[in-house]
mmCIF file of C-alpha atoms and ligand atoms in Angstrom:
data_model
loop_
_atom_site.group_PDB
_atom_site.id
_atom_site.type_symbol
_atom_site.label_atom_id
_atom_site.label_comp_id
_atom_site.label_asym_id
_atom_site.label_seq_id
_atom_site.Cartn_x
_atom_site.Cartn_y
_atom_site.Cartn_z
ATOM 1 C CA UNK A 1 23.091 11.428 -0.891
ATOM 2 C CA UNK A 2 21.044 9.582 -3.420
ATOM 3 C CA UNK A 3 17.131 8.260 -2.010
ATOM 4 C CA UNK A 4 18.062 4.599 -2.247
ATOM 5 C CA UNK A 5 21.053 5.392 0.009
ATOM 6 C CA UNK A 6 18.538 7.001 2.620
ATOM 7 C CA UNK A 7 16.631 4.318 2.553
ATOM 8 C CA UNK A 8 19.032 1.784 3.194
ATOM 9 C CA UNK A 9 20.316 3.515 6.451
ATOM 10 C CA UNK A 10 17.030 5.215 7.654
ATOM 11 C CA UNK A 11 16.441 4.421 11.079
ATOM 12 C CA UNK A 12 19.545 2.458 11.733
ATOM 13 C CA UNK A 13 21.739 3.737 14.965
ATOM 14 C CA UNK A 14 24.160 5.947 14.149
ATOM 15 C CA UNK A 15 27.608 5.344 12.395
ATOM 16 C CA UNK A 16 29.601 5.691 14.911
ATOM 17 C CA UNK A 17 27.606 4.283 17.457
ATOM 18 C CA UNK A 18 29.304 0.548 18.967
ATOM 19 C CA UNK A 19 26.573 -2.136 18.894
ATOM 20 C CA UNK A 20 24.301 -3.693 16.272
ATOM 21 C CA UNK A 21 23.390 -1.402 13.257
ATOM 22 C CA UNK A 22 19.577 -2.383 13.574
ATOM 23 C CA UNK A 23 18.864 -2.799 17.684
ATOM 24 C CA UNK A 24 16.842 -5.996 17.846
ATOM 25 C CA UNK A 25 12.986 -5.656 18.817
ATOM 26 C CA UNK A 26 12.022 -4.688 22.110
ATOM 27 C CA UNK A 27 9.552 -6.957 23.963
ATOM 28 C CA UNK A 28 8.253 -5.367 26.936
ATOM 29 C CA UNK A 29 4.790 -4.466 28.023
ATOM 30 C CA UNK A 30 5.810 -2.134 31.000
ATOM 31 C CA UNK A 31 9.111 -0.748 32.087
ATOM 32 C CA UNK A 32 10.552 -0.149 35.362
ATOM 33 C CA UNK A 33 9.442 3.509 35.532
ATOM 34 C CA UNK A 34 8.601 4.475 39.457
ATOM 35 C CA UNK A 35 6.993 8.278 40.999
ATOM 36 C CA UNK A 36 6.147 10.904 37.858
ATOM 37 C CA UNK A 37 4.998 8.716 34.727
ATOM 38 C CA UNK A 38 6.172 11.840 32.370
ATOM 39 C CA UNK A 39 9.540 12.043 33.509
ATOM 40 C CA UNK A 40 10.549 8.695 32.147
ATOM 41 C CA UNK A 41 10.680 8.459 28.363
ATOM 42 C CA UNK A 42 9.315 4.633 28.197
ATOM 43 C CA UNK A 43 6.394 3.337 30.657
ATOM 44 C CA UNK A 44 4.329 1.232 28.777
ATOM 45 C CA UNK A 45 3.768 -0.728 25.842
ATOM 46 C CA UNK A 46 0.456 0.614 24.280
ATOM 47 C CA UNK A 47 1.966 4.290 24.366
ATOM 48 C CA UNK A 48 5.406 3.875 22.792
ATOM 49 C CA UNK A 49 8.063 1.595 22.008
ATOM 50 C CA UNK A 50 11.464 1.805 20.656
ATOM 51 C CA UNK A 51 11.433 -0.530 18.156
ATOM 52 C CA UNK A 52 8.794 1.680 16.605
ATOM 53 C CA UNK A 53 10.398 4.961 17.333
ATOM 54 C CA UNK A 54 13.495 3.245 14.750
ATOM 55 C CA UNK A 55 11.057 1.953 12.366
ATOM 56 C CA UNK A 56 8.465 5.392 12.404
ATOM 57 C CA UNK A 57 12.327 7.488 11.539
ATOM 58 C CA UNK A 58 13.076 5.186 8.130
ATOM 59 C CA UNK A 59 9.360 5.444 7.258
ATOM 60 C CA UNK A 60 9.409 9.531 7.677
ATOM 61 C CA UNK A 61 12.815 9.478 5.336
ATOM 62 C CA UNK A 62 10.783 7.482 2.745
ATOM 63 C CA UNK A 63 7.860 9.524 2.903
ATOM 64 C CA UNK A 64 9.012 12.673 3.401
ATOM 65 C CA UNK A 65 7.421 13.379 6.334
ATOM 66 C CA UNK A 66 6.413 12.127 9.924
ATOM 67 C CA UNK A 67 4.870 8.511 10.109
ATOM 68 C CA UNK A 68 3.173 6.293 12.211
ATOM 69 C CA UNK A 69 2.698 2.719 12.204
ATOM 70 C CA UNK A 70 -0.046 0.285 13.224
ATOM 71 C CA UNK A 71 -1.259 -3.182 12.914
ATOM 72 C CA UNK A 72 -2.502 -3.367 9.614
ATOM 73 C CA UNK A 73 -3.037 -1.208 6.981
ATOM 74 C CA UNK A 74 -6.321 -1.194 7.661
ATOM 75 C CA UNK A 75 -5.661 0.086 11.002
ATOM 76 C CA UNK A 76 -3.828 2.790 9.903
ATOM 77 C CA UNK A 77 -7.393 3.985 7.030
ATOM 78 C CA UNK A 78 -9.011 3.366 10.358
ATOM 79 C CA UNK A 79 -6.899 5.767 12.037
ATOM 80 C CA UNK A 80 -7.291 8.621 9.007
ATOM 81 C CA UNK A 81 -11.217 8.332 9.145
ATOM 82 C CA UNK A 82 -11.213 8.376 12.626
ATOM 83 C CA UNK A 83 -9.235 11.124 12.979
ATOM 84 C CA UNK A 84 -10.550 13.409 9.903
ATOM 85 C CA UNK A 85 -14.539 12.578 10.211
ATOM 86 C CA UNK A 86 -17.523 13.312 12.312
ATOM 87 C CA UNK A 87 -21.072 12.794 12.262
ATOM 88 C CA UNK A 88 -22.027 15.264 9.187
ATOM 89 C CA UNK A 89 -18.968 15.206 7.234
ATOM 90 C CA UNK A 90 -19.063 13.822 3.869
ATOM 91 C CA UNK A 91 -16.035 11.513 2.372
ATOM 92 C CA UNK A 92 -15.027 11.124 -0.963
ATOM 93 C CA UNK A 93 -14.446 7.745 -1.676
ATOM 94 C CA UNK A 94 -13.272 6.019 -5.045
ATOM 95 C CA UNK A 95 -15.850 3.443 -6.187
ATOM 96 C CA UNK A 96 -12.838 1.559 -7.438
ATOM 97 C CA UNK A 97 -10.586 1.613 -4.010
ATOM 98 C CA UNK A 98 -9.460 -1.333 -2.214
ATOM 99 C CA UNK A 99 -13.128 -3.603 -1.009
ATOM 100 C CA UNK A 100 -12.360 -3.185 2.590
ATOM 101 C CA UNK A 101 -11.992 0.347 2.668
ATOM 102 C CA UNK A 102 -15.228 0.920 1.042
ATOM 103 C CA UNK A 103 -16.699 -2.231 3.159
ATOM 104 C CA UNK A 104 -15.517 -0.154 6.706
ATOM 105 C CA UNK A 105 -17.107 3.190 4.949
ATOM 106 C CA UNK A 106 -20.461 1.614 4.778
ATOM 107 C CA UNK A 107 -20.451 -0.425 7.688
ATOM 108 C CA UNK A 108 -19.078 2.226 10.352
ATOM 109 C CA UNK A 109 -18.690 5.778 8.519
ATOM 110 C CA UNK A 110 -21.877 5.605 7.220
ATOM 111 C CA UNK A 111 -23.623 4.470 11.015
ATOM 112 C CA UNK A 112 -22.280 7.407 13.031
ATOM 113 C CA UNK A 113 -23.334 9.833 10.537
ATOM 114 C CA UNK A 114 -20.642 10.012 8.196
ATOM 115 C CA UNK A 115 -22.064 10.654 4.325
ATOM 116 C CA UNK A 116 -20.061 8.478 1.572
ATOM 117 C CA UNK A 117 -19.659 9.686 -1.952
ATOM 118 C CA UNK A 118 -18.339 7.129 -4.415
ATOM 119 C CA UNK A 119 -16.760 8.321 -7.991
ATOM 120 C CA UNK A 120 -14.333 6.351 -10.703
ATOM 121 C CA UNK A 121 -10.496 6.623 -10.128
ATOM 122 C CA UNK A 122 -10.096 7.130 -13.932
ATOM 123 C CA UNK A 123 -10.253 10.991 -15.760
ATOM 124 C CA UNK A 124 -9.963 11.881 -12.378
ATOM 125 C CA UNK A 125 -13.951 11.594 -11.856
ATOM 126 C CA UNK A 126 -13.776 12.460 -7.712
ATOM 127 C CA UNK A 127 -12.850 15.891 -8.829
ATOM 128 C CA UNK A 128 -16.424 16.231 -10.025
ATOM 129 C CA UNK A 129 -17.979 14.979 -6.911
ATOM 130 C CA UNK A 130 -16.205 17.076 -3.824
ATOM 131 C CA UNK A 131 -18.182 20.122 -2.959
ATOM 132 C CA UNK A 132 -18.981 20.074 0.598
ATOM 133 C CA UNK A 133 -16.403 17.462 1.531
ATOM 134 C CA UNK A 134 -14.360 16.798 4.441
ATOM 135 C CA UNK A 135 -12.332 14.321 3.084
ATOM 136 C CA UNK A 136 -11.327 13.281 -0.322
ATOM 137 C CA UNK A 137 -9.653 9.512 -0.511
ATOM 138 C CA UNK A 138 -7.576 8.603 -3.586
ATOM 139 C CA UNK A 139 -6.116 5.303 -4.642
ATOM 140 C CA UNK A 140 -3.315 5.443 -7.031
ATOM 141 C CA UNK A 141 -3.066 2.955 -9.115
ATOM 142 C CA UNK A 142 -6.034 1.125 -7.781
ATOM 143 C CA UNK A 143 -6.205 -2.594 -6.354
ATOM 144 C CA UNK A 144 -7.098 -4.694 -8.172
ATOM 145 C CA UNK A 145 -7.798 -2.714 -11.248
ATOM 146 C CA UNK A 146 -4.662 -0.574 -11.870
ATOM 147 C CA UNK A 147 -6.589 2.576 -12.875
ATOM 148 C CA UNK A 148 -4.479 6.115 -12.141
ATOM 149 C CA UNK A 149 -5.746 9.242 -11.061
ATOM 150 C CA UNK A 150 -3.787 12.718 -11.072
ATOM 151 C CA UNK A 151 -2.710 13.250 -7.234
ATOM 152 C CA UNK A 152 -1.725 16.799 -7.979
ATOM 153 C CA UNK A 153 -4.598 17.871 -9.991
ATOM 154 C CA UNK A 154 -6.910 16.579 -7.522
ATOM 155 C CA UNK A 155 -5.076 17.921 -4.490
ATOM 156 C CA UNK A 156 -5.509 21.215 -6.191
ATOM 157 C CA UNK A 157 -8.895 21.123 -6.844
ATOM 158 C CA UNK A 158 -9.425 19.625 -3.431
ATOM 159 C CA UNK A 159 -7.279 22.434 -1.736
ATOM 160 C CA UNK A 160 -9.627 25.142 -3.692
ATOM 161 C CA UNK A 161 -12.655 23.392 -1.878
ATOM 162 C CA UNK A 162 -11.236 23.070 1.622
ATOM 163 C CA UNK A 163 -10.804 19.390 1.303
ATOM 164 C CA UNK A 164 -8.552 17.638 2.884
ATOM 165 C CA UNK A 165 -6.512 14.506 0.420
ATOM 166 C CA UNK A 166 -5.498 11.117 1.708
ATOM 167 C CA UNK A 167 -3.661 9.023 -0.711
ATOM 168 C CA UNK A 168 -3.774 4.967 -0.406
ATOM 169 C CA UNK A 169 -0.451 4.641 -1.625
ATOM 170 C CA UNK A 170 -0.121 1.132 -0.707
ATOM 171 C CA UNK A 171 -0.136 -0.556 -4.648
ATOM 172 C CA UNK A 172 2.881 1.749 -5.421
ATOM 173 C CA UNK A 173 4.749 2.578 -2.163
ATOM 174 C CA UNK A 174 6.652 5.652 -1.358
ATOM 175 C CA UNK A 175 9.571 4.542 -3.032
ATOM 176 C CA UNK A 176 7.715 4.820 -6.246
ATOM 177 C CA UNK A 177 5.142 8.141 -5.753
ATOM 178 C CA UNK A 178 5.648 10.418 -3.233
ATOM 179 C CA UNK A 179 2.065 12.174 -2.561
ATOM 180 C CA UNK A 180 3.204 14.516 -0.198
ATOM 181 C CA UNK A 181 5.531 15.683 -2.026
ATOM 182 C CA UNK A 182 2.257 16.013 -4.145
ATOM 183 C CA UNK A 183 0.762 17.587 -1.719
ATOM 184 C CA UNK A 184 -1.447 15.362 0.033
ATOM 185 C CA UNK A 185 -2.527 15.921 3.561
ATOM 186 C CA UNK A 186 -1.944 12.359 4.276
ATOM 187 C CA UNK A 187 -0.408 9.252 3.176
ATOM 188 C CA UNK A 188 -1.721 5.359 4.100
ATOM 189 C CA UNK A 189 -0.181 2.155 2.829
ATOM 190 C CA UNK A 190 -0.318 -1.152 3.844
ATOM 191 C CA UNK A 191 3.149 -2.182 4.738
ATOM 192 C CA UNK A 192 2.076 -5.879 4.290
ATOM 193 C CA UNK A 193 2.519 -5.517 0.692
ATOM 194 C CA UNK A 194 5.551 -4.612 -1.464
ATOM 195 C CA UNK A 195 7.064 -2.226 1.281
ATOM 196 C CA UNK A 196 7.912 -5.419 3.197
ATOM 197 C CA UNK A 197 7.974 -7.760 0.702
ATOM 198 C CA UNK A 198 8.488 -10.593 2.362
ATOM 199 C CA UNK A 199 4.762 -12.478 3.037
ATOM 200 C CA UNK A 200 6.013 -12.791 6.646
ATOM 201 C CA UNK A 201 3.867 -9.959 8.457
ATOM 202 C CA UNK A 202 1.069 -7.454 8.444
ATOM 203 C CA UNK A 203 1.546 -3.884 9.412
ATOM 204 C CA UNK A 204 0.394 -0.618 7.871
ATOM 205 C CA UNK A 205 1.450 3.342 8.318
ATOM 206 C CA UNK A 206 0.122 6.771 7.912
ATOM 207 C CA UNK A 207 2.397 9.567 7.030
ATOM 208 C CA UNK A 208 2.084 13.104 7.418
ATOM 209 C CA UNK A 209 3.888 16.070 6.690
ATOM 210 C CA UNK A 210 1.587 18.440 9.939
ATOM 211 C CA UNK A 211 3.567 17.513 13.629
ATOM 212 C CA UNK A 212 -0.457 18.188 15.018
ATOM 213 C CA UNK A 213 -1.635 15.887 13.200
ATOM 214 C CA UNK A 214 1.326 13.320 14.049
ATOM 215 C CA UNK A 215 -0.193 13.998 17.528
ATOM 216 C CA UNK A 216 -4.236 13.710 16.832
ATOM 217 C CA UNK A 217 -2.517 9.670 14.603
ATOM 218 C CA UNK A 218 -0.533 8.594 17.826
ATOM 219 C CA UNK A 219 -3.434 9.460 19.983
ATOM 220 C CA UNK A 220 -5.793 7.484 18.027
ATOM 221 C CA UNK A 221 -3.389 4.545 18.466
ATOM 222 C CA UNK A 222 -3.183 4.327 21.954
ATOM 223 C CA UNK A 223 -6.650 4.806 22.129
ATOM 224 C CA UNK A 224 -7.716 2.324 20.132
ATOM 225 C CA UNK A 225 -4.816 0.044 20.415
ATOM 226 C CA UNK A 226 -4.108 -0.318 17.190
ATOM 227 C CA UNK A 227 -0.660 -0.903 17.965
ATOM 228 C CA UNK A 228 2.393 -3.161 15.897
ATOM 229 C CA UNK A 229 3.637 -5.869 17.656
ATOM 230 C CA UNK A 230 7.439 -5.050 17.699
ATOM 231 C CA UNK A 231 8.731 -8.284 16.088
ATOM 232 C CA UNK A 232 6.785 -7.538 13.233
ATOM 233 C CA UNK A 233 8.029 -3.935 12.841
ATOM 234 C CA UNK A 234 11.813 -5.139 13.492
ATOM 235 C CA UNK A 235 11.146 -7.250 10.254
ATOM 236 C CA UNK A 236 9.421 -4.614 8.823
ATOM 237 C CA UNK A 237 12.811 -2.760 9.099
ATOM 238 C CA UNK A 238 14.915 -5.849 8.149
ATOM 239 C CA UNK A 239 13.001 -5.734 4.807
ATOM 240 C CA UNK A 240 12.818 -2.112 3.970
ATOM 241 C CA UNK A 241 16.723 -1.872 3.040
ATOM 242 C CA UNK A 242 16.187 -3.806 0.060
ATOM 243 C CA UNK A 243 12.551 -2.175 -0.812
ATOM 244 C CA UNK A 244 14.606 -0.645 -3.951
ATOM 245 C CA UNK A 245 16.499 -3.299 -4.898
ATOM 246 C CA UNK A 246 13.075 -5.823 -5.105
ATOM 247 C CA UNK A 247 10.910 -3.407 -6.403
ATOM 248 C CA UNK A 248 13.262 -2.224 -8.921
ATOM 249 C CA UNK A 249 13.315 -5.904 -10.637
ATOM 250 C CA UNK A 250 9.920 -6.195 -9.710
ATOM 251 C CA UNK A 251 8.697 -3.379 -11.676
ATOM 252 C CA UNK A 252 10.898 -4.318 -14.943
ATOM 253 C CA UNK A 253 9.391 -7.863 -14.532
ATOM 254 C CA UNK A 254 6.121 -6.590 -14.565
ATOM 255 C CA UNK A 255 6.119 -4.354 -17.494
ATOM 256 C CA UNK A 256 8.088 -7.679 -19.608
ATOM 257 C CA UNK A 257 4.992 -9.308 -18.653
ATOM 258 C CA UNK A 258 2.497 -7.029 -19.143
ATOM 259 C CA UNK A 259 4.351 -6.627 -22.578
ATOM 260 C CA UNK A 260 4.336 -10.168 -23.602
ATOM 261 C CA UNK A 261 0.280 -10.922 -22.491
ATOM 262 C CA UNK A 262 -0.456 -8.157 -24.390
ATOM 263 C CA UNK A 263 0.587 -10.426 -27.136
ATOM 264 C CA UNK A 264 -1.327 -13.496 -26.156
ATOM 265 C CA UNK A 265 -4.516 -14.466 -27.809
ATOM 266 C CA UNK A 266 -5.276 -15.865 -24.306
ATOM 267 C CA UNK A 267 -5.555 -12.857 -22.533
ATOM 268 C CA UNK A 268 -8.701 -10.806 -23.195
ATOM 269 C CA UNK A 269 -7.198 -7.286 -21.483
ATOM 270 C CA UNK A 270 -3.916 -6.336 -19.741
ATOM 271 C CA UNK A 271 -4.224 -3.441 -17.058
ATOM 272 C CA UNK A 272 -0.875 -1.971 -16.586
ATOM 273 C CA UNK A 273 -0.185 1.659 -16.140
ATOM 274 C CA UNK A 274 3.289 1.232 -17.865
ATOM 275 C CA UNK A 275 1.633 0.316 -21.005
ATOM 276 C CA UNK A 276 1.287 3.365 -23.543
ATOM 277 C CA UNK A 277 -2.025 2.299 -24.439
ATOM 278 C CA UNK A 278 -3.242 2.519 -20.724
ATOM 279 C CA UNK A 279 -5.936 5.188 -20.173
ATOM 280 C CA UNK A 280 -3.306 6.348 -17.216
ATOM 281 C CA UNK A 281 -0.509 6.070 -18.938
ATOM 282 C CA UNK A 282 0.805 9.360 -18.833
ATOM 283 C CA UNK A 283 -0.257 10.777 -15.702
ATOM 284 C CA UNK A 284 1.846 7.448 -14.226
ATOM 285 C CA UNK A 285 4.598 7.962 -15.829
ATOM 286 C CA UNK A 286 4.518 11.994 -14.416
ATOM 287 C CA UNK A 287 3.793 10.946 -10.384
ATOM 288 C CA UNK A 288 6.064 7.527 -10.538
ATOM 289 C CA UNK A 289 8.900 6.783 -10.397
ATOM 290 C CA UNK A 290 8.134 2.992 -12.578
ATOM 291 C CA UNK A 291 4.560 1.275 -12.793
ATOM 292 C CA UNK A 292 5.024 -1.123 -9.924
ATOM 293 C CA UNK A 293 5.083 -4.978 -9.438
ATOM 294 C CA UNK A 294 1.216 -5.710 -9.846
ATOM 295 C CA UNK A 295 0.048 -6.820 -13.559
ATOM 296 C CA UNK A 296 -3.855 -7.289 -14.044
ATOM 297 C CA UNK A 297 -5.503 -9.225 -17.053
ATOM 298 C CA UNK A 298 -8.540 -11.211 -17.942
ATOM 299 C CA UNK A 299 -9.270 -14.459 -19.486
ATOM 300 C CA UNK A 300 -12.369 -13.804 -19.919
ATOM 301 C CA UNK A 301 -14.139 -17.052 -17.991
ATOM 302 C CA UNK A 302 -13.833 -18.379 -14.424
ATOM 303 C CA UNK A 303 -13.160 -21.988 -16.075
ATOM 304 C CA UNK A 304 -10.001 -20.217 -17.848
ATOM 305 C CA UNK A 305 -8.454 -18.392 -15.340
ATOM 306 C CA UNK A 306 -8.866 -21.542 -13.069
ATOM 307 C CA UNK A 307 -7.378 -23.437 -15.319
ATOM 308 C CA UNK A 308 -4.755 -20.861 -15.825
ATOM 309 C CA UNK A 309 -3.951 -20.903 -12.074
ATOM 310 C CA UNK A 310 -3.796 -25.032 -11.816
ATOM 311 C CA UNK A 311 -1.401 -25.254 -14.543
ATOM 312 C CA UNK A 312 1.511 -22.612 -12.901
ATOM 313 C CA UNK A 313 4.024 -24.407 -11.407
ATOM 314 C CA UNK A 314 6.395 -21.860 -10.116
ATOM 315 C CA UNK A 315 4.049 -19.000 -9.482
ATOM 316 C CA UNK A 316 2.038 -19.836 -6.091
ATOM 317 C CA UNK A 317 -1.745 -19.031 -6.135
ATOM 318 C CA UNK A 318 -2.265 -16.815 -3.296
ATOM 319 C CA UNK A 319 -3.779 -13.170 -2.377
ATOM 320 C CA UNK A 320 -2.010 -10.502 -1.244
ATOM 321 C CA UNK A 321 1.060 -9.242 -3.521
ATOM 322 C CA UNK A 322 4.213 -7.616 -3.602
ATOM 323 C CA UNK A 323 5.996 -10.235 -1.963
ATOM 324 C CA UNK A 324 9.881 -11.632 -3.479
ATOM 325 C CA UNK A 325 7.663 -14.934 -4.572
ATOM 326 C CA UNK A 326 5.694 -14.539 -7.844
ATOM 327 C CA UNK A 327 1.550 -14.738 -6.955
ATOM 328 C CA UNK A 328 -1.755 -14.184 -8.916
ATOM 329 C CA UNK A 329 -5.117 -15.353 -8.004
ATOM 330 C CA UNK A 330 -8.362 -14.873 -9.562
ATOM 331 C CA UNK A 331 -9.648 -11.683 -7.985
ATOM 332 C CA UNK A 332 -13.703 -12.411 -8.130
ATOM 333 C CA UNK A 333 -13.317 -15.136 -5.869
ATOM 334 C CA UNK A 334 -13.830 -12.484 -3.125
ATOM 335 C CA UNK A 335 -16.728 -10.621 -4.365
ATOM 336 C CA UNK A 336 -17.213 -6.586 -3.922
ATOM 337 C CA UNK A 337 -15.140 -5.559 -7.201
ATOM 338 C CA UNK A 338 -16.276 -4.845 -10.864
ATOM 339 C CA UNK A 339 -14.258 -7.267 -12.656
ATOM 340 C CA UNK A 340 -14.931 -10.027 -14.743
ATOM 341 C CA UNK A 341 -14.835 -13.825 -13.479
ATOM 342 C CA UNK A 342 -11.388 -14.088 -15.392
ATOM 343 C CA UNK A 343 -9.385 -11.178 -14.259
ATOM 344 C CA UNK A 344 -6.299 -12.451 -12.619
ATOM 345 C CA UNK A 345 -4.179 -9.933 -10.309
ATOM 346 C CA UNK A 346 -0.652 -11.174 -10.425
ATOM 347 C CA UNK A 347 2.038 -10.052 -8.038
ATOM 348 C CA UNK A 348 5.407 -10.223 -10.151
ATOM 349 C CA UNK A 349 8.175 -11.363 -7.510
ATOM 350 C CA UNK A 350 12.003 -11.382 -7.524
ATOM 351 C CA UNK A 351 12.517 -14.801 -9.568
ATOM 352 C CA UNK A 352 14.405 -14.181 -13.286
ATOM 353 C CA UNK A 353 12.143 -13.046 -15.472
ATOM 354 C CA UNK A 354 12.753 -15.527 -18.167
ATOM 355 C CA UNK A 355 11.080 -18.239 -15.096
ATOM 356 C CA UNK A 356 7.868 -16.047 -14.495
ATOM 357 C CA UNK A 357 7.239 -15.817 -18.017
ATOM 358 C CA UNK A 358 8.245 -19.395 -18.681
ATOM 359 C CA UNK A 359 5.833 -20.256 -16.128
ATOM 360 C CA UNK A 360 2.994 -18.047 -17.221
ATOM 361 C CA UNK A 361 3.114 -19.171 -21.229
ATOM 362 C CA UNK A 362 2.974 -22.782 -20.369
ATOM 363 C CA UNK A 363 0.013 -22.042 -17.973
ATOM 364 C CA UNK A 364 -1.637 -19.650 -20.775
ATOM 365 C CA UNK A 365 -1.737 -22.536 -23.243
ATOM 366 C CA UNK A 366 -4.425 -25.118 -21.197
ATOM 367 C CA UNK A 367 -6.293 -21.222 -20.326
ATOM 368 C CA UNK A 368 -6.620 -20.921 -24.256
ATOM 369 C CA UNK A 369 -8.171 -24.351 -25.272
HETATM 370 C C1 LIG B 1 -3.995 -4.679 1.452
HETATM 371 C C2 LIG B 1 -4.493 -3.292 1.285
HETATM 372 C C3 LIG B 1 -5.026 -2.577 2.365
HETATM 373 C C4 LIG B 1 -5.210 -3.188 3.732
HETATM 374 O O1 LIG B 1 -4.020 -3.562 4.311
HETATM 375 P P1 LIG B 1 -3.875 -4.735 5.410
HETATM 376 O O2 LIG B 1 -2.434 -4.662 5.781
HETATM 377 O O3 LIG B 1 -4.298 -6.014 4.750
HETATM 378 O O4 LIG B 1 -4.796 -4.385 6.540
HETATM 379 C C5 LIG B 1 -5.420 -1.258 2.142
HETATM 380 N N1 LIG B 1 -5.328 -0.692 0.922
HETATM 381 C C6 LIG B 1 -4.843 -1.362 -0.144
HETATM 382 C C7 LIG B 1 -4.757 -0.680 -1.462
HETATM 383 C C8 LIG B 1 -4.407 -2.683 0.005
HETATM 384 O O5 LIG B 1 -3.934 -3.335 -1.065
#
């Protein structure tokens, strides 16, 4: 059966089973469950839940593996370094990676005892950088700046070393790489972004292809807490059915973008790894399956990518991305990147193509003057 089919079904009740195909979310804290807790399969709502159970089943068909889900996607990096790292070990970490993911490394890794490397995504730099590591973390392509690294060639290198790989897969989703299949020991994403795809919810996963280490990710959830709230997962569901059909027109849209600002006096520099010129051009096209919804570029000033922003009329100012609505915002207004004042990330949505580029060339022309 082809992937997209898969997908579409994945964690839906079975065909010939009477009822709804999706059962709606369950809402219950604690469940009637009297005398020996382990001989009922449901007692209470931090440990398990069967609107999760569903959801965790399409994620594993996606991934390729077994998954977990948790509150955010930050929950679920949380839930890798917690499980991975003690005082002593030493993480690899790309200098480039998502802020908050360095932000938690320095705030909490680094106060119990944790030591944090930081090397470039691009030519694969972290390679250089790993003897003595526990952990090597990899973002591919990175937010905000699009840059690729090699998943294989690092997990090899990593393997060689006795390193264990975590891949932030978020920015492409599984439906476009596939690092276990890769190789990697574990998979995060935020499912707040494209997976969902609706800018309705905030989740996040971790998948792994190890059942013991399944175990050690569930554990850390009920420990912690880091638990989804179960109307969030049943949209989470609802949504991931169509996670082909939006990102396929989402990626197409993207690379007619990135193809026409690449044309634009306007626009200083256009990161997309679907463009040949793109120092990660090949190694993308080799580990995905397209180059993804997410177009960077710069206009060089704060003043012009404000003005940029103010004049779009169709395409909403807002972070985040991945969503069916077009976004961009101006990504220094957050601090703790190394991009210019003028780089714009822009989230390419479901709208016709011919109204996001509309849209941006009218807004490029008061960026220009
Ligand atoms: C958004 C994001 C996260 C964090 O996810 P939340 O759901 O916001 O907690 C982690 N990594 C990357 C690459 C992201 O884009």
């Amino acid at each position: 059966m082809h992937r997209d089919t898969m997908i579409l079904h994945a964690g839906y009740r079975a065909h010939q089973e009477a009822g709804p195909f999706l059962a709606g979310p369950q809402f219950s804290s604690t469940y009637t469950a009297p005398g020996e807790p382990s001989s009922h399969p449901l007692t209470y709502g931090r440990f398990h839940n069967p609107t999760w159970t569903a959801w965790e089943e399409a994620l594993g068909v996606l991934e390729g593996g077994h998954a977990v889900a948790y509150a955010s996607g930050m929950a679920a990096v949380a839930a890798v370094f917690g499980v991975c790292l003690k005082p002593g070990d030493v993480i690899v970490l790309p200098a480039d990676s998502y802020y908050t993911t360095r932000w938690l490394a320095s705030d909490w890794l680094k106060a119990i005892g944790v030591d944090v490397r930081l090397a470039p995504t691009r030519d694969d730099a972290q390679a250089g950088v790993l003897e003595g590591a526990r952990l090597l973390w990899i973002e591919t392509p990175t937010n905000p700046q699009l840059d690729v690294c090699d998943i294989e060639a690092l997990v090899r290198t990593a393997r060689s070393l006795g390193v264990l790989v975590a891949v932030d897969n978020t920015t492409a989703t599984a439906w476009l790489q596939q690092p276990l299949a890769l190789g990697a020991d574990y998979v995060v994403a935020s499912d707040t972004k494209a997976l969902t795809g609706h800018s309705d919810l905030v989740l996040g996963h971790v998948a792994t292809a190890d059942p013991g280490r399944v175990t050690a990710l569930r554990t850390w959830r009920t420990q912690q807490g880091s638990i989804p709230g179960p109307m969030e997962v049943w949209l989470a569901h609802r949504s991931l059915a169509t996670l082909p059909l939006r990102l396929d027109r989402q990626c197409a849209s993207a690379h007619q973008l990135a193809d026409f600002l690449t044309s634009q006096s306007a626009v200083e520099a256009v990161y997309y790894p679907g463009l040949s010129d793109h120092p990660g051009h090949a190694i993308a096209k080799r580990q995905m399956q397209a180059f993804g919804g997410v177009v960077s570029f710069d206009l060089g000033t704060r003043a012009r990518a404000e003005r940029f922003l103010s004049s779009l009329s169709l395409v909403r100012e807002a972070t985040s991305f991945g969503g069916v609505h077009s976004t961009a915002e101006r990504r220094a207004r957050w601090g703790g990147d190394a991009i210019s004042e003028g780089f714009i990330r822009f989230s390419v949505g479901c709208e016709s193509s011919d109204d996001i580029l509309n849209d941006v060339a009218r807004a490029l022309e008061p960026a220009a003057g």
